[in-house]
PDB file of C-alpha atoms in Angstrom:
ATOM      1  CA  MET O 271       0.178  -0.463  -0.271  1.00 42.00           C
ATOM      2  CA  THR O 272       1.610   3.781  -0.925  1.00 46.00           C
ATOM      3  CA  VAL O 273       1.093   6.541   1.759  1.00 47.00           C
ATOM      4  CA  PRO O 274      -1.213   8.675   0.568  1.00 47.00           C
ATOM      5  CA  SER O 275      -0.597  10.889  -1.205  1.00 54.00           C
ATOM      6  CA  GLU O 276      -1.226  14.002   1.144  1.00 60.00           C
ATOM      7  CA  SER O 277       1.724  12.758   3.578  1.00 69.00           C
ATOM      8  CA  TRP O 278       4.033  15.726   1.889  1.00 69.00           C
ATOM      9  CA  VAL O 279       2.130  18.678   2.960  1.00 70.00           C
ATOM     10  CA  GLU O 280       0.591  16.842   6.688  1.00 70.00           C
ATOM     11  CA  ARG O 281       4.274  16.874   7.824  1.00 69.00           C
ATOM     12  CA  ALA O 282       4.687  20.251   6.852  1.00 70.00           C
ATOM     13  CA  VAL O 283       2.042  21.169   8.773  1.00 66.00           C
ATOM     14  CA  ASP O 284       2.968  19.087  12.001  1.00 66.00           C
ATOM     15  CA  ARG O 285       6.496  20.463  12.358  1.00 65.00           C
ATOM     16  CA  SER O 286       3.573  24.158  12.525  1.00 63.00           C
ATOM     17  CA  ALA O 287       1.479  22.931  15.084  1.00 54.00           C
ATOM     18  CA  SER O 288       1.840  25.855  17.428  1.00 52.00           C
ATOM     19  CA  VAL O 289       0.907  28.527  14.611  1.00 50.00           C
ATOM     20  CA  GLN O 290      -1.990  29.346  15.215  1.00 49.00           C
ATOM     21  CA  ARG O 291      -4.615  29.311  12.120  1.00 56.00           C
ATOM     22  CA  SER O 292      -6.540  26.633  10.396  1.00 72.00           C
ATOM     23  CA  ARG O 293      -5.226  23.116   9.805  1.00 75.00           C
ATOM     24  CA  THR O 294      -6.240  24.344   6.186  1.00 80.00           C
ATOM     25  CA  ARG O 295      -5.474  27.303   5.755  1.00 83.00           C
ATOM     26  CA  ILE O 296      -1.836  26.094   6.412  1.00 83.00           C
ATOM     27  CA  ALA O 297      -1.557  23.126   4.469  1.00 86.00           C
ATOM     28  CA  ASN O 298      -3.397  25.068   1.932  1.00 90.00           C
ATOM     29  CA  GLN O 299       0.147  26.762   1.282  1.00 92.00           C
ATOM     30  CA  VAL O 300       1.988  24.046   1.818  1.00 93.00           C
ATOM     31  CA  ARG O 301       0.729  22.760  -1.229  1.00 94.00           C
ATOM     32  CA  LEU O 302       0.459  26.219  -2.988  1.00 96.00           C
ATOM     33  CA  MET O 303       4.717  26.299  -3.020  1.00 97.00           C
ATOM     34  CA  LEU O 304       4.811  22.250  -3.277  1.00 95.00           C
ATOM     35  CA  ASP O 305       2.297  22.100  -6.562  1.00 95.00           C
ATOM     36  CA  ALA O 306       4.942  26.032  -7.918  1.00 96.00           C
ATOM     37  CA  ALA O 307       8.333  24.053  -6.902  1.00 95.00           C
ATOM     38  CA  ARG O 308       7.030  21.100  -9.352  1.00 91.00           C
ATOM     39  CA  ARG O 309       5.813  24.298 -12.103  1.00 92.00           C
ATOM     40  CA  LEU O 310       9.376  25.514 -12.029  1.00 92.00           C
ATOM     41  CA  ILE O 311      11.544  22.205 -12.058  1.00 89.00           C
ATOM     42  CA  GLY O 312       9.647  21.764 -15.189  1.00 83.00           C
ATOM     43  CA  GLU O 313      10.827  25.280 -16.302  1.00 83.00           C
ATOM     44  CA  LYS O 314      13.825  26.464 -15.324  1.00 80.00           C
ATOM     45  CA  ASP O 315      17.427  24.368 -15.161  1.00 76.00           C
ATOM     46  CA  ASP O 316      17.271  26.133 -11.424  1.00 85.00           C
ATOM     47  CA  PHE O 317      15.088  28.151  -9.030  1.00 93.00           C
ATOM     48  CA  THR O 318      15.787  30.396  -5.684  1.00 95.00           C
ATOM     49  CA  THR O 319      13.728  30.931  -3.072  1.00 96.00           C
ATOM     50  CA  GLN O 320      12.390  34.492  -3.826  1.00 96.00           C
ATOM     51  CA  GLU O 321      10.991  32.687  -7.112  1.00 97.00           C
ATOM     52  CA  LEU O 322      10.010  29.947  -5.565  1.00 97.00           C
ATOM     53  CA  VAL O 323       7.832  32.224  -3.297  1.00 97.00           C
ATOM     54  CA  ALA O 324       6.812  34.677  -5.812  1.00 97.00           C
ATOM     55  CA  GLU O 325       5.332  31.658  -8.436  1.00 97.00           C
ATOM     56  CA  ALA O 326       3.405  30.349  -5.295  1.00 97.00           C
ATOM     57  CA  GLY O 327       1.737  33.628  -4.583  1.00 96.00           C
ATOM     58  CA  VAL O 328       3.185  33.698  -0.873  1.00 96.00           C
ATOM     59  CA  ALA O 329       5.220  34.879   1.533  1.00 95.00           C
ATOM     60  CA  LEU O 330       8.818  34.200   2.015  1.00 96.00           C
ATOM     61  CA  GLN O 331       7.951  34.151   6.149  1.00 95.00           C
ATOM     62  CA  THR O 332       5.204  32.312   4.736  1.00 94.00           C
ATOM     63  CA  PHE O 333       8.343  29.750   2.996  1.00 96.00           C
ATOM     64  CA  TYR O 334      10.313  29.269   6.029  1.00 95.00           C
ATOM     65  CA  ARG O 335       7.275  28.313   8.722  1.00 92.00           C
ATOM     66  CA  TYR O 336       6.533  25.036   7.258  1.00 92.00           C
ATOM     67  CA  PHE O 337      10.897  24.355   5.467  1.00 94.00           C
ATOM     68  CA  ALA O 338      14.239  24.743   7.221  1.00 93.00           C
ATOM     69  CA  SER O 339      15.687  25.883   3.916  1.00 95.00           C
ATOM     70  CA  LYS O 340      15.560  25.346  -0.204  1.00 94.00           C
ATOM     71  CA  ASP O 341      16.518  21.438   0.425  1.00 95.00           C
ATOM     72  CA  GLU O 342      13.151  20.710   2.758  1.00 95.00           C
ATOM     73  CA  LEU O 343      11.286  21.426   0.239  1.00 95.00           C
ATOM     74  CA  LEU O 344      12.634  20.531  -2.860  1.00 94.00           C
ATOM     75  CA  LEU O 345      12.809  16.531  -0.203  1.00 93.00           C
ATOM     76  CA  ALA O 346       9.158  17.851   0.339  1.00 93.00           C
ATOM     77  CA  VAL O 347       9.033  17.520  -3.433  1.00 92.00           C
ATOM     78  CA  ILE O 348      10.475  15.108  -4.502  1.00 92.00           C
ATOM     79  CA  GLY O 349       7.815  12.502  -1.553  1.00 91.00           C
ATOM     80  CA  ASP O 350       5.229  14.554  -2.932  1.00 91.00           C
ATOM     81  CA  ALA O 351       5.679  13.638  -6.047  1.00 90.00           C
ATOM     82  CA  MET O 352       7.101  10.060  -6.232  1.00 92.00           C
ATOM     83  CA  THR O 353       3.995   8.552  -3.645  1.00 92.00           C
ATOM     84  CA  GLU O 354       2.021  10.387  -6.486  1.00 92.00           C
ATOM     85  CA  ALA O 355       3.316   8.644  -9.136  1.00 93.00           C
ATOM     86  CA  CYS O 356       2.907   5.753  -6.945  1.00 95.00           C
ATOM     87  CA  ASP O 357      -0.709   6.253  -7.032  1.00 96.00           C
ATOM     88  CA  ARG O 358      -0.836   6.313 -10.605  1.00 95.00           C
ATOM     89  CA  TRP O 359       0.674   3.494 -11.462  1.00 96.00           C
ATOM     90  CA  ALA O 360      -0.806   1.454  -9.437  1.00 96.00           C
ATOM     91  CA  THR O 361      -4.837   2.843  -9.965  1.00 97.00           C
ATOM     92  CA  ALA O 362      -3.255   1.551 -13.674  1.00 97.00           C
ATOM     93  CA  THR O 363      -2.541  -2.049 -12.750  1.00 97.00           C
ATOM     94  CA  ALA O 364      -5.198  -1.688 -10.392  1.00 95.00           C
ATOM     95  CA  GLY O 365      -7.635  -4.760 -13.470  1.00 94.00           C
ATOM     96  CA  MET O 366      -4.221  -5.879 -15.091  1.00 95.00           C
ATOM     97  CA  SER O 367      -4.569  -9.777 -13.278  1.00 93.00           C
ATOM     98  CA  ASP O 368      -1.623 -11.351 -14.461  1.00 94.00           C
ATOM     99  CA  PRO O 369       1.181  -9.823 -11.865  1.00 94.00           C
ATOM    100  CA  MET O 370       4.007 -10.619 -14.442  1.00 96.00           C
ATOM    101  CA  ASP O 371       2.197  -7.869 -16.564  1.00 96.00           C
ATOM    102  CA  ARG O 372       2.576  -5.480 -12.899  1.00 96.00           C
ATOM    103  CA  LEU O 373       6.135  -5.390 -12.425  1.00 97.00           C
ATOM    104  CA  ARG O 374       6.708  -4.576 -16.171  1.00 97.00           C
ATOM    105  CA  TYR O 375       4.880  -1.855 -15.653  1.00 97.00           C
ATOM    106  CA  PHE O 376       5.820  -0.951 -12.374  1.00 97.00           C
ATOM    107  CA  ILE O 377       9.995  -1.267 -13.875  1.00 97.00           C
ATOM    108  CA  THR O 378       8.719   0.169 -17.307  1.00 96.00           C
ATOM    109  CA  ALA O 379       6.278   2.641 -16.504  1.00 94.00           C
ATOM    110  CA  PRO O 380       9.157   5.338 -15.408  1.00 92.00           C
ATOM    111  CA  LEU O 381      10.578   6.461 -18.572  1.00 91.00           C
ATOM    112  CA  GLU O 382       7.748   6.319 -20.384  1.00 88.00           C
ATOM    113  CA  GLN O 383       8.568   9.907 -18.735  1.00 82.00           C
ATOM    114  CA  PHE O 384      10.883  10.651 -21.322  1.00 82.00           C
ATOM    115  CA  GLN O 385       9.037   9.867 -24.892  1.00 74.00           C
ATOM    116  CA  GLY O 386       8.686  14.088 -24.187  1.00 60.00           C
ATOM    117  CA  ILE O 387      13.021  14.016 -23.375  1.00 49.00           C
ATOM    118  CA  HIS O 388      13.889  16.548 -26.215  1.00 46.00           C
ATOM    119  CA  ARG O 389      11.043  19.525 -24.858  1.00 47.00           C
ATOM    120  CA  GLU O 390      11.272  18.845 -20.568  1.00 54.00           C
ATOM    121  CA  ALA O 391      14.896  17.890 -20.736  1.00 57.00           C
ATOM    122  CA  GLY O 392      16.356  20.178 -18.366  1.00 59.00           C
ATOM    123  CA  GLY O 393      13.316  19.507 -15.523  1.00 67.00           C
ATOM    124  CA  MET O 394      15.044  15.904 -16.130  1.00 75.00           C
ATOM    125  CA  ARG O 395      18.643  17.206 -15.602  1.00 80.00           C
ATOM    126  CA  PHE O 396      17.394  19.405 -12.763  1.00 83.00           C
ATOM    127  CA  ILE O 397      15.340  16.311 -10.399  1.00 83.00           C
ATOM    128  CA  VAL O 398      18.762  14.170 -11.007  1.00 86.00           C
ATOM    129  CA  SER O 399      21.417  16.618 -10.244  1.00 88.00           C
ATOM    130  CA  THR O 400      18.348  17.767  -6.985  1.00 90.00           C
ATOM    131  CA  HIS O 401      18.068  13.796  -6.257  1.00 90.00           C
ATOM    132  CA  TRP O 402      22.302  13.554  -5.600  1.00 88.00           C
ATOM    133  CA  HIS O 403      22.333  16.550  -3.424  1.00 91.00           C
ATOM    134  CA  LEU O 404      19.935  15.277  -2.098  1.00 94.00           C
ATOM    135  CA  HIS O 405      21.581  12.029  -1.517  1.00 93.00           C
ATOM    136  CA  ARG O 406      24.437  14.103   0.086  1.00 93.00           C
ATOM    137  CA  ILE O 407      22.753  15.957   3.155  1.00 93.00           C
ATOM    138  CA  PHE O 408      19.147  13.737   3.600  1.00 94.00           C
ATOM    139  CA  PRO O 409      19.441  10.107   3.574  1.00 94.00           C
ATOM    140  CA  ASN O 410      17.094   8.659   5.286  1.00 94.00           C
ATOM    141  CA  GLU O 411      14.972  11.315   4.403  1.00 94.00           C
ATOM    142  CA  LEU O 412      15.150  10.874   1.080  1.00 93.00           C
ATOM    143  CA  ALA O 413      15.183   6.725   1.782  1.00 93.00           C
ATOM    144  CA  GLU O 414      11.777   7.189   2.905  1.00 94.00           C
ATOM    145  CA  ALA O 415      10.398   9.626   0.698  1.00 92.00           C
ATOM    146  CA  GLU O 416      11.403   6.600  -1.989  1.00 92.00           C
ATOM    147  CA  LYS O 417      10.270   4.285  -0.364  1.00 94.00           C
ATOM    148  CA  PRO O 418       6.611   3.841  -1.770  1.00 95.00           C
ATOM    149  CA  PHE O 419       7.728   2.892  -5.589  1.00 96.00           C
ATOM    150  CA  VAL O 420       9.930  -0.021  -3.760  1.00 97.00           C
ATOM    151  CA  ASP O 421       6.865  -1.782  -2.225  1.00 97.00           C
ATOM    152  CA  LEU O 422       4.791  -1.414  -5.521  1.00 97.00           C
ATOM    153  CA  VAL O 423       7.276  -2.907  -6.720  1.00 97.00           C
ATOM    154  CA  LEU O 424       8.193  -5.100  -3.819  1.00 97.00           C
ATOM    155  CA  ALA O 425       4.822  -5.879  -3.610  1.00 96.00           C
ATOM    156  CA  ALA O 426       4.089  -6.813  -7.145  1.00 96.00           C
ATOM    157  CA  ILE O 427       7.261  -8.558  -6.903  1.00 97.00           C
ATOM    158  CA  ASN O 428       5.540 -10.989  -3.069  1.00 96.00           C
ATOM    159  CA  ALA O 429       2.449 -11.349  -5.596  1.00 95.00           C
ATOM    160  CA  ALA O 430       4.454 -12.897  -8.947  1.00 95.00           C
ATOM    161  CA  THR O 431       5.950 -15.118  -6.612  1.00 95.00           C
ATOM    162  CA  ASP O 432       2.622 -16.465  -5.152  1.00 93.00           C
ATOM    163  CA  ASP O 433       0.162 -16.550  -8.586  1.00 84.00           C
ATOM    164  CA  GLY O 434       4.189 -16.905 -11.147  1.00 85.00           C
ATOM    165  CA  PRO O 435       6.477 -17.838 -12.388  1.00 93.00           C
ATOM    166  CA  LEU O 436       8.942 -15.670  -9.788  1.00 94.00           C
ATOM    167  CA  ARG O 437      11.457 -17.683  -7.862  1.00 94.00           C
ATOM    168  CA  PRO O 438      13.179 -14.579  -6.462  1.00 95.00           C
ATOM    169  CA  HIS O 439      16.488 -15.561  -3.245  1.00 91.00           C
ATOM    170  CA  ASN O 440      15.688 -11.901  -1.583  1.00 96.00           C
ATOM    171  CA  PRO O 441      12.724  -9.585  -2.794  1.00 97.00           C
ATOM    172  CA  GLU O 442      12.807  -7.292  -0.302  1.00 97.00           C
ATOM    173  CA  ALA O 443      17.270  -6.952  -1.584  1.00 97.00           C
ATOM    174  CA  ASP O 444      15.766  -7.308  -5.920  1.00 97.00           C
ATOM    175  CA  ALA O 445      13.160  -4.920  -5.107  1.00 97.00           C
ATOM    176  CA  TRP O 446      15.843  -1.828  -4.246  1.00 96.00           C
ATOM    177  CA  PHE O 447      18.052  -3.547  -6.809  1.00 97.00           C
ATOM    178  CA  ILE O 448      15.416  -3.059  -9.613  1.00 97.00           C
ATOM    179  CA  VAL O 449      14.441   0.228  -8.327  1.00 96.00           C
ATOM    180  CA  GLU O 450      18.105   1.419  -8.135  1.00 95.00           C
ATOM    181  CA  LEU O 451      19.151   0.192 -11.654  1.00 96.00           C
ATOM    182  CA  LEU O 452      16.204   2.417 -12.355  1.00 95.00           C
ATOM    183  CA  ARG O 453      17.960   5.121 -11.638  1.00 92.00           C
ATOM    184  CA  SER O 454      20.598   4.962 -13.678  1.00 93.00           C
ATOM    185  CA  ILE O 455      18.588   4.501 -17.025  1.00 93.00           C
ATOM    186  CA  TYR O 456      16.595   8.057 -15.479  1.00 90.00           C
ATOM    187  CA  HIS O 457      18.988   9.171 -14.868  1.00 89.00           C
ATOM    188  CA  TYR O 458      21.475   8.374 -18.431  1.00 89.00           C
ATOM    189  CA  TYR O 459      18.078   9.794 -20.590  1.00 87.00           C
ATOM    190  CA  ALA O 460      17.959  13.068 -18.942  1.00 83.00           C
ATOM    191  CA  TYR O 461      21.921  13.693 -19.243  1.00 82.00           C
ATOM    192  CA  ALA O 462      23.547  11.740 -21.768  1.00 81.00           C
ATOM    193  CA  ALA O 463      20.714   9.860 -24.021  1.00 78.00           C
ATOM    194  CA  LYS O 464      21.918  10.144 -28.155  1.00 81.00           C
ATOM    195  CA  ALA O 465      19.527  10.349 -30.383  1.00 75.00           C
ATOM    196  CA  ASP O 466      19.176   7.643 -31.666  1.00 80.00           C
ATOM    197  CA  ASP O 467      18.323   5.331 -28.560  1.00 84.00           C
ATOM    198  CA  ASP O 468      15.416   4.173 -29.132  1.00 89.00           C
ATOM    199  CA  LEU O 469      13.661   3.692 -25.964  1.00 90.00           C
ATOM    200  CA  ASN O 470      11.442   1.301 -26.261  1.00 92.00           C
ATOM    201  CA  VAL O 471      14.012  -1.515 -26.631  1.00 94.00           C
ATOM    202  CA  THR O 472      15.870   0.356 -23.688  1.00 93.00           C
ATOM    203  CA  LYS O 473      12.819  -1.235 -21.618  1.00 95.00           C
ATOM    204  CA  GLU O 474      12.365  -4.282 -23.569  1.00 96.00           C
ATOM    205  CA  ASN O 475      16.169  -5.382 -22.363  1.00 96.00           C
ATOM    206  CA  LEU O 476      15.219  -3.656 -19.082  1.00 97.00           C
ATOM    207  CA  TRP O 477      12.458  -5.784 -18.331  1.00 97.00           C
ATOM    208  CA  GLN O 478      14.789  -8.774 -19.256  1.00 96.00           C
ATOM    209  CA  PHE O 479      17.123  -8.531 -17.504  1.00 97.00           C
ATOM    210  CA  CYS O 480      15.108  -7.969 -14.635  1.00 97.00           C
ATOM    211  CA  ARG O 481      13.000 -10.377 -15.304  1.00 95.00           C
ATOM    212  CA  THR O 482      16.247 -13.000 -15.339  1.00 95.00           C
ATOM    213  CA  ALA O 483      17.550 -11.693 -12.573  1.00 95.00           C
ATOM    214  CA  LEU O 484      14.511 -12.840 -10.113  1.00 96.00           C
ATOM    215  CA  GLY O 485      14.349 -16.570 -10.880  1.00 93.00           C
ATOM    216  CA  VAL O 486      11.800 -16.763 -13.622  1.00 88.00           C
ATOM    217  CA  ARG O 487      11.245 -20.323 -14.982  1.00 75.00           C
ATOM    218  CA  GLU O 488       9.505 -21.077 -18.010  1.00 66.00           C
TER     219      GLU O 488
END
């Protein structure tokens, strides 16, 4: 089960419990800032805190009421985007009866956004560089923010083991390794992809590698 999509908004709200405002108003302000950050990420290689508050339509002191730094905001943005994506992918596979089909979808779906790589390359590079930056300063918090996806892959592996052909050696470790491999491919497409790279071939090769590594029985 994935974390509710509003979980990162709620975390920021909880930090400001001493502020005498309504919980709904606080949540709305945090949501404005997260949504503004995601718009800026899609448009720019980077942005300042001043640009963020201008985009969100909030005061600078409002930003610092909920986030100690821009890095904390970006951590919340990653967590928010991850849980939203996991909710979307889980919904997309709800009608799939074959657990192997669900697993394949989860492994390859994150790469779909690179169908528009030439249009959104700047935003993709920002996400990748931000991830590595946050990994250095918030390793545990970043791992927690990304856990919904690891859990989604793990649940699919377990289902394909119980009701399908997989015989993984260590499902928990395997799910983690798959997500790390997928991240490296994501990073490649953000920074180093060539014009003649075929994303569909990459997805197929990734799937075949993962199913073999998971001990699929023919």
